[in-house]
């Protein structure tokens, strides 16, 4: 067949409407339909055209969650590989055990819960080995056996108390600096804003390092470190959008000091998202028995997070007297997510979720830093000058030193 | 002589099928017994009650082609004929075949076998007889049969000596005298040796003394295991006669007061030592079975790889008596069972 057997379509001049046009929706629907059909065809027959894989089936499974109850070890096992995997037997510390499961085969990306009948002892380490139908062994380490707290009323009460101690109370305490900030001179305000930037920068880096570690500890079935970036990107862009929206509203209302209030709200949201991740870490550490509860932990977090309260009220120093209700709302926005994080961490912990939430916290913090930079500019418009650098470094130093007090 | 491999594999299947047919009725009886014994053993297994495979999970012995309960008392005397000299000539044919075995419920293992089972056939002869073992390699890999015993160098079944390595599709005849009397072994000696043994290429070789032994209920136990993940570091499954926990579910039935003779060997690869311990009873132990006087009266013996011996005892009490490796790790990974004394 000739390549040019059909007449070439002539190029329409802009605005020309000489040809009959399909409706816009049809132009969208036709390629979509073709793509779906082509993918379906590839899925059903396309694979066969390439022949089979050279090697044996890939058996990749990982334990996603471990729950310890008296006389029982419950494992949630995720298939992270491309092929279905059948778990045939399980042994714990070199002894085969009876177990209950709804099925043995775990489909691609699927998960299965295995409840092992095993008299584990408090504070002892265990090595669980899953043997697949082909004899492949997958080991799961339980570094220290501690009964998983059962999610009853008392447990939620404890988590709420923990979240209040590490989130709400310290933030509220930090906000008590507001009257002081309202009295000091302008260059001191800029210093405290710079200090806030230092605090937040430290938190972002710290959260990134911790998030990387957590993401790498996961099964990888739903991704690893990239989840940090996904969360961070989403939070950053989401807060930028929120900021633009609030600004637009504020301009319409022409409310004096609205931008200071908005800045405080954004800082509170950013810190709140960060505290969600912090609560998550505390809750999960508590659930696996790795958290040393006690005065030291509460004191350390209180000192650490008090600085967060300072960061929230710093932009309000020039504002006309804010209402107590508004201040309380800011405090709750920043502190209460620690409670929610503790719940999630202690009851439904999973490294992928943790990585995503920590990523969200990082994105929020970075966005807040960007928001705060204009507030530290001096009369010459510089963001970095001796006093602001001093403020930033002081913020970093304060968090570094108070962080040393937290052993969790 | 040239042989078609497909024909050989077919032959191997026939041998296995024949073995199954021969033990069929006994196998059914054993299954019926196990239903009764299973009740008694029910308290055992799981959690604090001891190790077990997942409850209710069983091995398909029919697909495997052998049931360990039958392997215990399955002694292969081969075919005999009297030579002109008056001596007895005893002959066997042993076929190597690659075979997927279910070594624990739900866990398959690509085994290399003699006559389609692990351990291979228990070859049994009398001291002083002339033995002729025709070995046919129906496996995809080169193999030999190396006997523990006294024989000429070219009959040793090692690569590079005499007929050496037997290639896939080839065959060889090993011929030697049955000496000394005792409990011996045979196994493949092709390299890598550890893999050829670990894959299942071994069996018992029993030579009875000229005067014979006292009438007894005789059992052959080959202590073995399977390194299912092929990491060459220990094993994932331990057993006697291959199937872990088999005699927990199907206890070995013996009669109270009757002489029980156990031909015991350790062929376990990737672990330096194995052991046998019997509860509630003591036995006479004859190391390698080459003397008629017991060397020990005990309830526990240890064995390195290739070590073996004969145990003799009468159970004075009826009931369930456990036996297992007194290397607890092996016991809890499957090397454990019960005698049911009736």
XYZ file of C-alpha atoms in Angstrom:
750
model
C 0.000 0.000 0.000
C 1.161 3.435 -0.876
C 2.163 5.544 2.024
C 0.342 8.516 0.643
C -2.698 6.859 -0.870
C -4.962 9.138 1.136
C -5.104 12.868 0.476
C -3.181 14.833 3.052
C -5.511 16.766 5.355
C -4.965 20.416 4.734
C -3.835 22.543 7.650
C -6.695 24.573 9.031
C -6.155 28.224 9.531
C -6.689 29.342 13.147
C -10.361 29.793 13.858
C -11.362 27.767 10.825
C -14.443 25.635 11.402
C -14.880 24.229 7.963
C -14.810 20.547 9.133
C -17.453 18.811 11.176
C -15.998 18.479 14.701
C -16.578 15.767 17.251
C -17.738 17.000 20.641
C -14.866 17.620 23.058
C -15.932 14.834 25.411
C -15.767 12.349 22.539
C -12.224 13.448 21.690
C -11.333 12.590 25.267
C -13.372 9.400 25.481
C -12.088 7.782 22.271
C -8.385 7.587 23.231
C -9.373 6.588 26.758
C -11.462 3.691 25.431
C -8.670 2.615 23.087
C -6.115 2.719 25.903
C -8.325 0.633 28.201
C -8.945 -1.905 25.432
C -5.245 -2.109 24.549
C -4.231 -2.574 28.182
C -6.884 -5.267 28.637
C -5.574 -7.065 25.552
C -1.984 -6.813 26.809
C -3.044 -8.128 30.183
C -4.827 -11.161 28.767
C -2.701 -12.214 25.809
C 0.274 -9.881 25.625
C 2.239 -11.593 28.384
C 2.234 -14.929 26.567
C 4.012 -13.493 23.562
C 7.177 -12.950 25.615
C 7.398 -16.452 27.038
C 7.927 -17.358 30.652
C 10.421 -15.999 33.126
C 13.773 -17.788 33.140
C 13.935 -18.384 36.862
C 11.556 -19.932 39.392
C 8.677 -17.951 40.896
C 9.863 -15.010 42.976
C 8.816 -15.465 46.576
C 9.023 -12.224 48.514
C 7.031 -11.809 51.672
C 7.556 -9.620 54.699
C 5.956 -9.272 58.084
C 4.149 -5.977 58.245
C 2.757 -6.072 61.752
C 3.351 -8.165 64.861
C 0.839 -8.447 67.665
C 1.763 -10.337 70.825
C -0.920 -11.744 73.074
C -0.379 -14.249 75.887
C 0.423 -17.587 74.225
C -0.004 -16.129 70.754
C 2.012 -14.317 68.115
C -0.021 -12.737 65.359
C 1.786 -11.780 62.163
C 0.371 -9.807 59.283
C 2.379 -10.944 56.272
C 2.454 -8.971 53.033
C 3.435 -10.386 49.646
C 5.833 -7.776 48.283
C 6.893 -9.745 45.196
C 5.423 -10.301 41.747
C 4.115 -13.869 42.270
C 1.660 -15.474 44.695
C 3.383 -17.102 47.674
C 2.130 -20.032 49.732
C 3.273 -20.229 53.337
C 3.374 -23.939 54.191
C 4.698 -24.041 57.763
C 6.002 -21.714 60.457
C 8.616 -22.211 63.129
C 9.578 -19.994 66.057
C 13.095 -20.217 67.513
C 13.614 -23.535 65.696
C 10.364 -25.196 66.762
C 7.454 -25.792 64.384
C 4.195 -24.334 65.663
C 0.521 -24.732 64.988
C -1.103 -21.637 63.546
C -4.394 -20.326 62.322
C -4.854 -18.491 59.035
C -7.773 -18.041 56.715
C -5.668 -19.275 53.828
C -2.066 -20.047 53.015
C -1.684 -18.451 49.614
C -0.927 -14.744 49.611
C -1.670 -13.066 46.304
C 0.385 -10.304 44.714
C 0.366 -7.283 47.068
C -2.065 -9.201 49.270
C -1.675 -9.923 52.952
C -2.600 -12.725 55.316
C -2.725 -12.931 59.088
C -1.091 -15.883 60.816
C -1.869 -16.513 64.474
C 0.846 -18.709 65.954
C 0.254 -20.863 69.015
C 3.437 -20.141 70.935
C 4.157 -19.570 74.647
C 6.440 -16.541 74.247
C 7.988 -14.953 77.315
C 8.003 -11.285 78.215
C 11.235 -9.421 77.262
C 12.719 -12.326 75.245
C 13.818 -12.101 71.610
C 12.248 -14.420 69.013
C 13.006 -15.400 65.457
C 9.971 -16.452 63.442
C 10.634 -18.383 60.227
C 8.001 -18.734 57.541
C 8.617 -21.701 55.224
C 7.013 -21.414 51.806
C 5.711 -24.293 49.715
C 9.011 -24.440 47.840
C 11.068 -24.539 51.028
C 12.186 -20.906 50.927
C 12.517 -19.431 54.407
C 11.624 -15.882 55.388
C 12.751 -14.761 58.809
C 11.120 -12.179 61.033
C 12.893 -10.821 64.067
C 11.048 -9.897 67.244
C 13.842 -8.085 69.098
C 11.945 -7.964 72.382
C 8.612 -9.620 73.084
C 6.192 -7.330 74.895
C 2.431 -7.821 75.031
C 0.777 -5.543 72.489
C -1.585 -3.200 74.340
C -5.183 -4.032 73.637
C -7.148 -1.149 72.217
C -9.623 -0.628 75.038
C -10.837 2.533 76.751
C -7.924 2.668 79.166
C -5.474 2.401 76.298
C -7.033 5.262 74.372
C -7.128 7.262 77.572
C -3.418 6.689 78.062
C -2.632 7.660 74.475
C -4.773 10.814 74.818
C -2.883 11.715 77.988
C 0.457 11.055 76.313
C -0.526 13.200 73.321
C -1.676 15.961 75.637
C 1.596 15.885 77.549
C 3.848 15.966 74.496
C 1.644 18.075 72.202
C -1.028 20.285 73.665
C 0.467 21.348 77.027
C 3.938 22.342 75.726
C 2.472 24.306 72.820
C 0.096 26.118 75.162
C 2.988 26.908 77.506
C 5.058 28.307 74.662
C 2.195 30.557 73.613
C 2.400 32.280 77.011
C 5.266 34.314 75.539
C 2.789 36.348 73.507
C 2.437 39.298 75.957
C 6.236 39.460 76.167
C 6.563 39.488 72.400
C 4.017 42.274 72.131
C 6.134 44.525 74.342
C 9.587 44.013 72.841
C 10.994 46.138 70.065
C 10.682 45.245 66.412
C 14.216 43.980 65.961
C 13.632 41.547 68.800
C 10.523 40.263 67.017
C 12.637 39.623 63.957
C 15.107 37.773 66.152
C 12.368 35.525 67.520
C 11.029 34.898 64.022
C 14.531 33.887 62.948
C 14.738 31.653 65.996
C 11.471 30.015 64.890
C 12.962 29.385 61.452
C 15.926 27.718 63.141
C 13.607 25.562 65.232
C 11.547 24.495 62.254
C 14.586 23.831 60.090
C 15.966 21.536 62.752
C 12.627 19.745 63.028
C 12.478 19.239 59.249
C 15.952 17.719 59.040
C 15.348 15.583 62.126
C 12.020 14.347 60.730
C 13.644 13.571 57.380
C 16.348 11.452 59.003
C 13.855 9.595 61.158
C 11.417 9.211 58.271
C 14.123 7.702 56.061
C 14.926 5.140 58.723
C 11.269 4.236 59.202
C 10.577 4.066 55.473
C 13.484 1.679 54.995
C 12.232 -0.569 57.797
C 9.012 -1.250 55.877
C 8.208 -4.121 53.533
C 8.509 -1.883 50.479
C 5.228 -3.238 49.089
C 3.795 0.260 48.943
C 7.015 2.139 48.514
C 9.714 3.410 50.844
C 11.548 6.721 51.075
C 9.610 8.140 48.125
C 6.571 8.249 50.426
C 8.375 10.922 52.453
C 8.671 13.047 49.344
C 5.116 12.340 48.246
C 3.858 13.415 51.665
C 6.136 16.456 51.795
C 5.204 17.603 48.294
C 1.496 17.182 48.933
C 1.651 19.055 52.233
C 3.783 21.877 50.830
C 1.571 22.454 47.802
C -1.599 21.999 49.836
C -0.498 24.673 52.307
C 0.535 27.024 49.517
C -2.952 26.660 48.059
C -4.495 27.243 51.497
C -2.337 30.322 51.969
C -3.392 31.770 48.603
C -7.021 31.085 49.391
C -6.811 32.778 52.789
C -4.998 35.765 51.333
C -7.693 36.213 48.689
C -10.353 36.174 51.364
C -8.366 38.444 53.625
C -7.947 41.036 50.896
C -11.662 41.086 50.315
C -12.347 41.561 53.996
C -9.539 44.131 54.241
C -9.146 43.078 57.807
C -6.195 44.705 59.499
C -3.589 42.236 60.654
C -5.185 39.357 58.749
C -1.851 38.319 57.287
C -0.296 37.988 60.762
C -3.182 35.804 61.841
C -2.874 33.710 58.687
C 0.811 33.268 59.227
C 0.143 32.052 62.766
C -2.498 29.649 61.477
C -0.125 28.267 58.847
C 2.617 27.846 61.425
C 0.132 26.080 63.715
C -0.988 23.765 60.914
C 2.590 23.006 59.953
C 3.563 22.259 63.515
C 0.365 20.246 63.970
C 1.227 18.048 61.005
C 4.702 17.651 62.427
C 3.285 16.697 65.810
C 1.098 14.077 64.115
C 4.285 12.305 63.057
C 5.807 12.801 66.489
C 2.718 11.298 68.161
C 2.895 8.404 65.715
C 6.478 7.651 66.700
C 5.635 7.815 70.388
C 2.524 5.635 70.042
C 4.281 2.949 68.028
C 7.271 2.911 70.368
C 4.854 2.489 73.258
C 3.032 -0.360 71.480
C 6.199 -2.402 70.982
C 7.369 -1.697 74.510
C 10.294 0.476 73.432
C 9.058 3.667 75.037
C 10.305 4.488 78.496
C 7.271 6.241 79.894
C 7.877 8.575 82.742
C 8.723 11.991 83.972
C 11.823 12.323 81.849
C 10.010 11.720 78.585
C 7.226 14.130 79.442
C 9.672 16.756 80.681
C 11.876 16.398 77.615
C 9.009 16.736 75.170
C 7.493 19.600 77.116
C 10.712 21.592 76.948
C 11.210 20.635 73.303
C 7.708 21.481 72.139
C 7.328 24.641 74.228
C 9.455 26.297 71.561
C 6.782 25.322 69.041
C 4.262 27.448 70.951
C 6.662 30.352 70.714
C 6.850 29.879 66.947
C 3.089 30.081 66.632
C 2.659 33.340 68.524
C 5.733 35.107 67.135
C 3.856 36.362 64.019
C 1.036 37.659 66.235
C 3.205 40.146 68.120
C 2.152 43.031 65.932
C -1.456 41.933 65.778
C -4.153 43.663 67.731
C -5.041 41.690 70.843
C -6.136 38.266 69.599
C -9.069 36.580 71.316
C -8.393 33.775 73.741
C -10.619 31.467 71.693
C -8.463 32.062 68.628
C -5.306 31.392 70.584
C -6.810 28.205 72.023
C -7.762 27.116 68.514
C -4.190 27.709 67.310
C -2.852 25.721 70.244
C -5.159 22.802 69.514
C -4.375 22.845 65.795
C -0.690 22.568 66.627
C -0.879 20.225 69.625
C -3.892 17.936 69.239
C -2.549 16.006 66.211
C -0.021 14.470 68.644
C -2.969 12.688 70.279
C -4.282 11.441 66.927
C -0.758 10.363 65.966
C -0.361 8.429 69.212
C -3.640 6.572 68.537
C -2.604 5.645 65.011
C 0.922 4.730 66.035
C -0.138 2.470 68.864
C -3.053 0.742 67.182
C -2.433 0.635 63.436
C 1.252 1.290 62.964
C 2.770 0.560 59.610
C 6.032 2.002 58.294
C 4.600 3.144 54.971
C 1.847 5.131 56.678
C 4.361 6.544 59.143
C 6.675 7.613 56.296
C 3.810 9.326 54.513
C 2.671 11.170 57.641
C 6.203 12.224 58.541
C 6.648 13.423 54.969
C 3.503 15.523 55.318
C 4.992 17.037 58.465
C 8.216 17.881 56.636
C 6.410 19.527 53.717
C 4.325 21.568 56.127
C 7.383 22.782 58.007
C 9.223 23.755 54.845
C 6.206 25.704 53.674
C 6.026 27.531 57.015
C 9.717 28.435 56.794
C 9.125 29.914 53.356
C 6.219 31.873 54.809
C 8.280 33.209 57.699
C 11.257 34.440 55.697
C 9.675 37.830 54.762
C 9.007 38.485 58.450
C 12.689 38.492 59.344
C 13.770 40.900 56.642
C 15.335 44.027 58.030
C 14.756 47.551 56.740
C 17.331 46.949 53.984
C 15.339 43.879 52.876
C 17.981 41.351 53.855
C 16.899 38.021 55.333
C 20.346 37.114 56.588
C 22.176 39.556 58.827
C 23.960 39.037 62.142
C 20.851 39.180 64.327
C 18.748 36.849 62.116
C 21.591 34.367 61.748
C 21.996 34.484 65.513
C 18.267 33.783 65.882
C 18.348 30.846 63.467
C 21.384 29.308 65.149
C 19.833 29.830 68.581
C 16.720 27.980 67.394
C 18.809 25.097 66.096
C 20.803 24.974 69.330
C 17.682 25.048 71.524
C 16.125 22.086 69.699
C 19.371 20.173 69.588
C 19.892 20.574 73.328
C 16.290 19.895 74.355
C 16.244 16.936 71.929
C 19.038 15.382 73.943
C 16.629 15.184 76.859
C 14.249 12.928 74.943
C 15.343 9.335 75.011
C 12.398 8.071 72.998
C 25.032 -50.830 26.763
C 22.837 -47.918 25.780
C 19.621 -47.131 27.490
C 16.872 -44.708 26.635
C 16.393 -42.357 29.534
C 12.643 -42.070 29.157
C 12.423 -45.833 29.392
C 14.522 -45.673 32.517
C 12.355 -43.076 34.154
C 9.334 -45.187 33.297
C 11.081 -48.121 34.912
C 11.709 -46.053 38.013
C 8.052 -45.178 38.253
C 7.169 -48.841 37.934
C 9.535 -49.738 40.748
C 7.934 -47.095 42.930
C 4.436 -48.203 41.963
C 5.379 -51.802 42.710
C 6.628 -50.818 46.120
C 3.392 -49.006 46.782
C 1.280 -51.954 45.669
C 3.296 -54.305 47.859
C 2.741 -52.267 50.987
C -0.780 -51.196 50.109
C -2.750 -53.296 52.607
C -0.291 -52.554 55.378
C -0.447 -48.877 54.570
C -4.211 -48.899 54.965
C -3.946 -50.678 58.281
C -1.404 -48.130 59.415
C -3.767 -45.344 58.445
C -6.556 -46.947 60.453
C -4.180 -47.292 63.385
C -3.148 -43.704 63.154
C -6.748 -42.576 63.416
C -6.912 -44.324 66.780
C -3.426 -43.275 67.865
C -4.012 -39.757 66.598
C -6.571 -39.393 69.337
C -4.033 -40.365 71.969
C -1.448 -38.038 70.474
C -3.921 -35.200 70.156
C -2.837 -33.619 73.428
C 0.603 -33.272 71.926
C 1.626 -30.493 69.640
C 1.138 -26.779 69.493
C 2.037 -24.100 71.990
C 3.215 -25.336 75.344
C 2.199 -28.890 74.408
C 5.160 -29.129 72.033
C 6.121 -28.569 68.443
C 3.894 -29.511 65.553
C 3.173 -28.693 61.966
C 0.001 -26.744 61.371
C -2.815 -28.862 62.818
C -4.610 -30.958 60.272
C -1.926 -30.523 57.597
C -0.618 -33.857 56.315
C 1.840 -35.180 53.780
C 0.502 -36.951 50.703
C 2.406 -40.234 51.038
C 0.761 -41.638 47.922
C 2.137 -38.824 45.792
C 5.532 -39.278 47.440
C 5.384 -42.974 46.593
C 6.313 -44.136 50.084
C 4.992 -44.004 53.622
C 7.626 -43.849 56.386
C 5.575 -46.306 58.438
C 6.179 -48.860 55.673
C 9.804 -47.867 55.130
C 10.467 -48.898 58.757
C 9.872 -52.598 58.066
C 10.546 -52.675 54.331
C 13.698 -54.809 53.940
C 14.695 -55.518 50.345
C 16.248 -58.980 50.086
C 16.625 -58.760 46.304
C 16.707 -61.927 44.137
C 18.929 -64.876 44.992
C 20.426 -67.796 43.145
C 22.847 -70.476 44.168
C 26.191 -70.329 42.398
C 28.062 -73.452 41.271
C 30.416 -72.938 44.188
C 27.473 -73.278 46.588
C 27.520 -69.611 47.527
C 24.451 -67.475 47.248
C 24.415 -64.687 44.677
C 22.083 -61.860 45.694
C 21.059 -59.255 43.112
C 19.279 -55.928 43.160
C 18.509 -53.269 40.623
C 18.583 -49.714 41.950
C 17.446 -46.799 39.781
C 18.363 -43.196 40.476
C 15.555 -40.737 39.738
C 14.908 -37.044 40.358
C 11.650 -36.544 42.206
C 9.713 -33.778 43.948
C 8.905 -34.957 47.456
C 6.583 -33.406 50.013
C 8.979 -33.520 52.982
C 6.630 -31.707 55.368
C 2.969 -30.821 54.904
C 2.836 -28.373 52.009
C 6.615 -28.113 51.543
C 8.027 -29.694 48.411
C 11.673 -30.518 47.890
C 13.397 -31.429 44.613
C 14.977 -34.679 45.794
C 17.386 -37.042 44.076
C 16.429 -40.589 44.965
C 17.309 -44.255 44.757
C 14.181 -46.124 43.575
C 12.024 -43.022 43.999
C 12.191 -42.852 47.774
C 14.272 -41.318 50.535
C 15.914 -43.195 52.122
C 16.520 -45.582 49.231
C 15.685 -49.291 49.513
C 17.029 -51.062 52.619
C 19.281 -53.665 51.001
C 19.653 -56.726 53.200
C 22.007 -59.675 52.770
C 23.717 -62.449 54.708
C 27.345 -62.411 55.632
C 29.546 -64.080 52.991
C 27.094 -63.885 50.115
C 28.115 -62.565 46.701
C 26.267 -59.338 46.033
C 25.515 -57.817 42.646
C 23.894 -54.374 42.528
C 22.927 -53.136 39.101
C 22.757 -49.355 39.330
C 20.867 -47.495 36.607
C 21.145 -43.729 36.535
C 17.775 -42.325 35.475
C 18.541 -38.964 37.046
C 19.563 -35.820 35.172
C 22.775 -35.787 37.208
C 25.753 -38.118 37.477
C 25.637 -40.443 40.475
C 27.264 -43.503 42.042
C 26.533 -45.994 44.801
C 29.258 -46.001 47.408
C 28.834 -48.821 49.938
C 30.185 -48.823 53.451
C 31.662 -52.327 53.755
C 34.730 -54.259 52.726
C 35.180 -54.400 48.949
C 37.763 -54.021 46.156
C 38.825 -50.462 45.298
C 37.130 -50.464 41.892
C 33.803 -51.288 43.575
C 34.011 -48.253 45.871
C 31.627 -46.072 43.875
C 33.706 -42.905 43.862
C 34.544 -40.724 40.834
C 37.834 -41.573 39.162
C 38.178 -45.102 40.530
C 36.901 -48.183 38.666
C 33.726 -47.326 36.741
C 33.741 -43.942 38.503
C 30.933 -41.504 37.935
C 27.817 -42.974 36.267
C 26.451 -40.471 33.762
C 22.724 -39.901 33.262
C 21.240 -42.790 31.284
C 24.203 -45.078 32.020
C 24.348 -48.063 34.320
C 26.922 -50.120 36.166
C 27.116 -53.329 38.184
C 28.753 -53.181 41.602
C 29.817 -56.648 42.747
C 31.416 -57.596 46.066
C 31.111 -59.878 49.074
C 28.763 -59.166 51.963
C 31.182 -58.310 54.750
C 31.429 -57.501 57.558
C 28.068 -58.223 59.160
C 26.421 -55.192 60.712
C 24.371 -52.111 59.953
C 25.887 -50.182 57.039
C 25.086 -47.487 54.539
C 25.284 -46.733 50.893
C 25.188 -43.300 49.353
C 26.144 -41.365 46.258
C 29.727 -40.064 46.236
C 29.635 -37.592 43.339
C 30.631 -34.011 44.068
C 29.529 -31.748 45.508
C 29.177 -34.582 47.979
C 27.192 -32.601 50.544
C 24.549 -31.761 47.982
C 24.276 -35.312 46.626
C 23.739 -36.624 50.142
C 21.476 -33.774 51.252
C 19.255 -34.335 48.204
C 18.435 -37.852 49.371
C 20.939 -40.204 47.723
C 21.388 -42.718 50.584
C 20.007 -45.886 52.063
C 20.694 -48.650 54.581
C 22.766 -51.715 53.785
C 22.304 -54.491 56.363
C 24.446 -57.609 56.501
C 23.112 -60.295 58.829
C 25.625 -62.465 60.670
C 26.150 -66.009 59.367
C 24.374 -67.478 62.376
C 21.520 -64.994 62.044
C 20.007 -62.908 64.833
C 17.269 -63.667 67.296
C 13.735 -63.334 65.931
C 12.552 -59.762 66.491
C 10.279 -56.988 65.268
C 12.852 -55.165 63.149
C 12.804 -51.513 62.206
C 15.140 -49.383 60.088
C 15.504 -45.718 61.017
C 17.585 -43.354 58.919
C 18.061 -40.045 60.731
C 17.969 -37.376 58.023
C 16.784 -33.893 57.186
C 16.145 -31.455 54.366
C 17.780 -28.105 53.777
C 14.758 -26.742 51.935
C 16.194 -23.272 51.317
C 19.521 -24.664 50.047
C 21.612 -22.324 52.184
C 23.856 -25.241 53.217
C 23.595 -24.097 56.826
C 21.658 -26.650 58.833
C 18.262 -27.955 57.810
C 14.676 -26.748 58.004
C 13.171 -30.210 58.451
C 14.553 -33.111 60.528
C 13.173 -36.632 60.693
C 13.725 -40.357 60.717
C 12.960 -41.745 57.274
C 12.328 -38.283 55.816
C 8.862 -37.251 56.966
C 9.032 -34.972 59.995
C 6.658 -35.622 62.930
C 5.327 -38.632 61.009
C 5.434 -40.962 63.989
C 3.815 -38.346 66.207
C 0.771 -38.642 63.988
C 1.280 -42.339 63.187
C 3.040 -43.906 66.221
C 5.126 -47.034 65.645
C 3.109 -49.937 66.990
C 5.130 -52.616 68.822
C 4.196 -55.457 71.217
C 4.899 -55.358 74.911
C 7.614 -57.862 75.866
C 8.525 -58.637 72.241
C 12.141 -58.109 71.159
C 12.397 -54.925 69.067
C 15.525 -54.403 66.957
C 16.226 -50.985 65.478
C 18.766 -50.553 62.696
C 19.712 -46.917 63.216
C 21.936 -44.668 61.096
C 22.685 -40.961 60.855
C 23.124 -39.515 57.358
C 22.139 -35.931 58.268
C 23.996 -33.363 56.139
C 24.943 -29.788 57.182
C 24.811 -30.564 60.929
C 27.767 -32.113 62.722
C 25.931 -34.530 64.990
C 22.619 -36.232 65.568
C 21.228 -38.328 68.383
C 18.539 -40.798 69.376
C 16.768 -40.787 72.708
C 14.009 -43.134 73.870
C 11.648 -42.322 76.740
C 10.849 -44.732 79.575
C 13.059 -47.560 78.324
C 16.680 -48.612 77.946
C 18.228 -50.505 75.068
C 21.312 -52.572 74.298
C 23.476 -50.774 71.775
C 25.686 -52.532 69.240
C 27.892 -49.910 67.491
C 27.832 -50.562 63.722
C 26.263 -53.938 64.600
C 29.587 -55.684 63.973
C 29.824 -57.397 67.363
C 27.274 -59.647 68.967
C 27.896 -58.280 72.442
C 26.309 -54.939 73.318
C 28.700 -52.106 74.063
C 26.247 -50.064 76.063
C 22.939 -50.166 77.903
C 21.461 -46.686 77.625
C 18.550 -44.543 76.511
C 20.532 -41.990 74.500
C 23.204 -42.273 71.821
C 24.909 -39.689 69.657
C 26.038 -40.250 66.078
C 28.140 -38.287 63.610
C 27.299 -38.510 59.906
C 27.776 -42.064 58.665
C 27.772 -43.553 62.153
C 25.218 -46.279 62.806
C 24.365 -49.173 65.048
C 21.783 -51.667 66.237
C 19.467 -51.119 69.217
C 17.691 -53.989 70.959
C 15.042 -53.776 73.650
C 11.803 -55.165 75.003
C 9.192 -52.627 76.147
C 8.034 -53.781 79.606
C 5.148 -51.294 79.767
C 2.388 -50.604 77.311
C 1.483 -47.075 76.307
C 2.928 -44.172 74.351
C 6.692 -43.680 74.557
C 8.281 -40.761 72.828
C 11.562 -40.967 70.918
C 13.439 -38.040 69.446
C 16.812 -36.443 68.809
C 18.251 -35.218 72.071
C 19.375 -32.212 70.131
C 16.201 -30.369 71.021
C 16.362 -28.101 67.989
C 16.162 -31.135 65.654
C 13.359 -32.639 67.744
C 11.298 -29.479 67.528
C 11.949 -29.194 63.807
C 10.411 -32.605 63.217
C 12.697 -35.402 64.470
C 10.257 -36.705 67.019
C 7.831 -39.599 67.266
C 6.077 -42.150 69.450
C 6.159 -45.876 70.023
C 2.752 -47.228 70.860
C 3.309 -50.339 72.946
C 0.287 -52.672 72.963
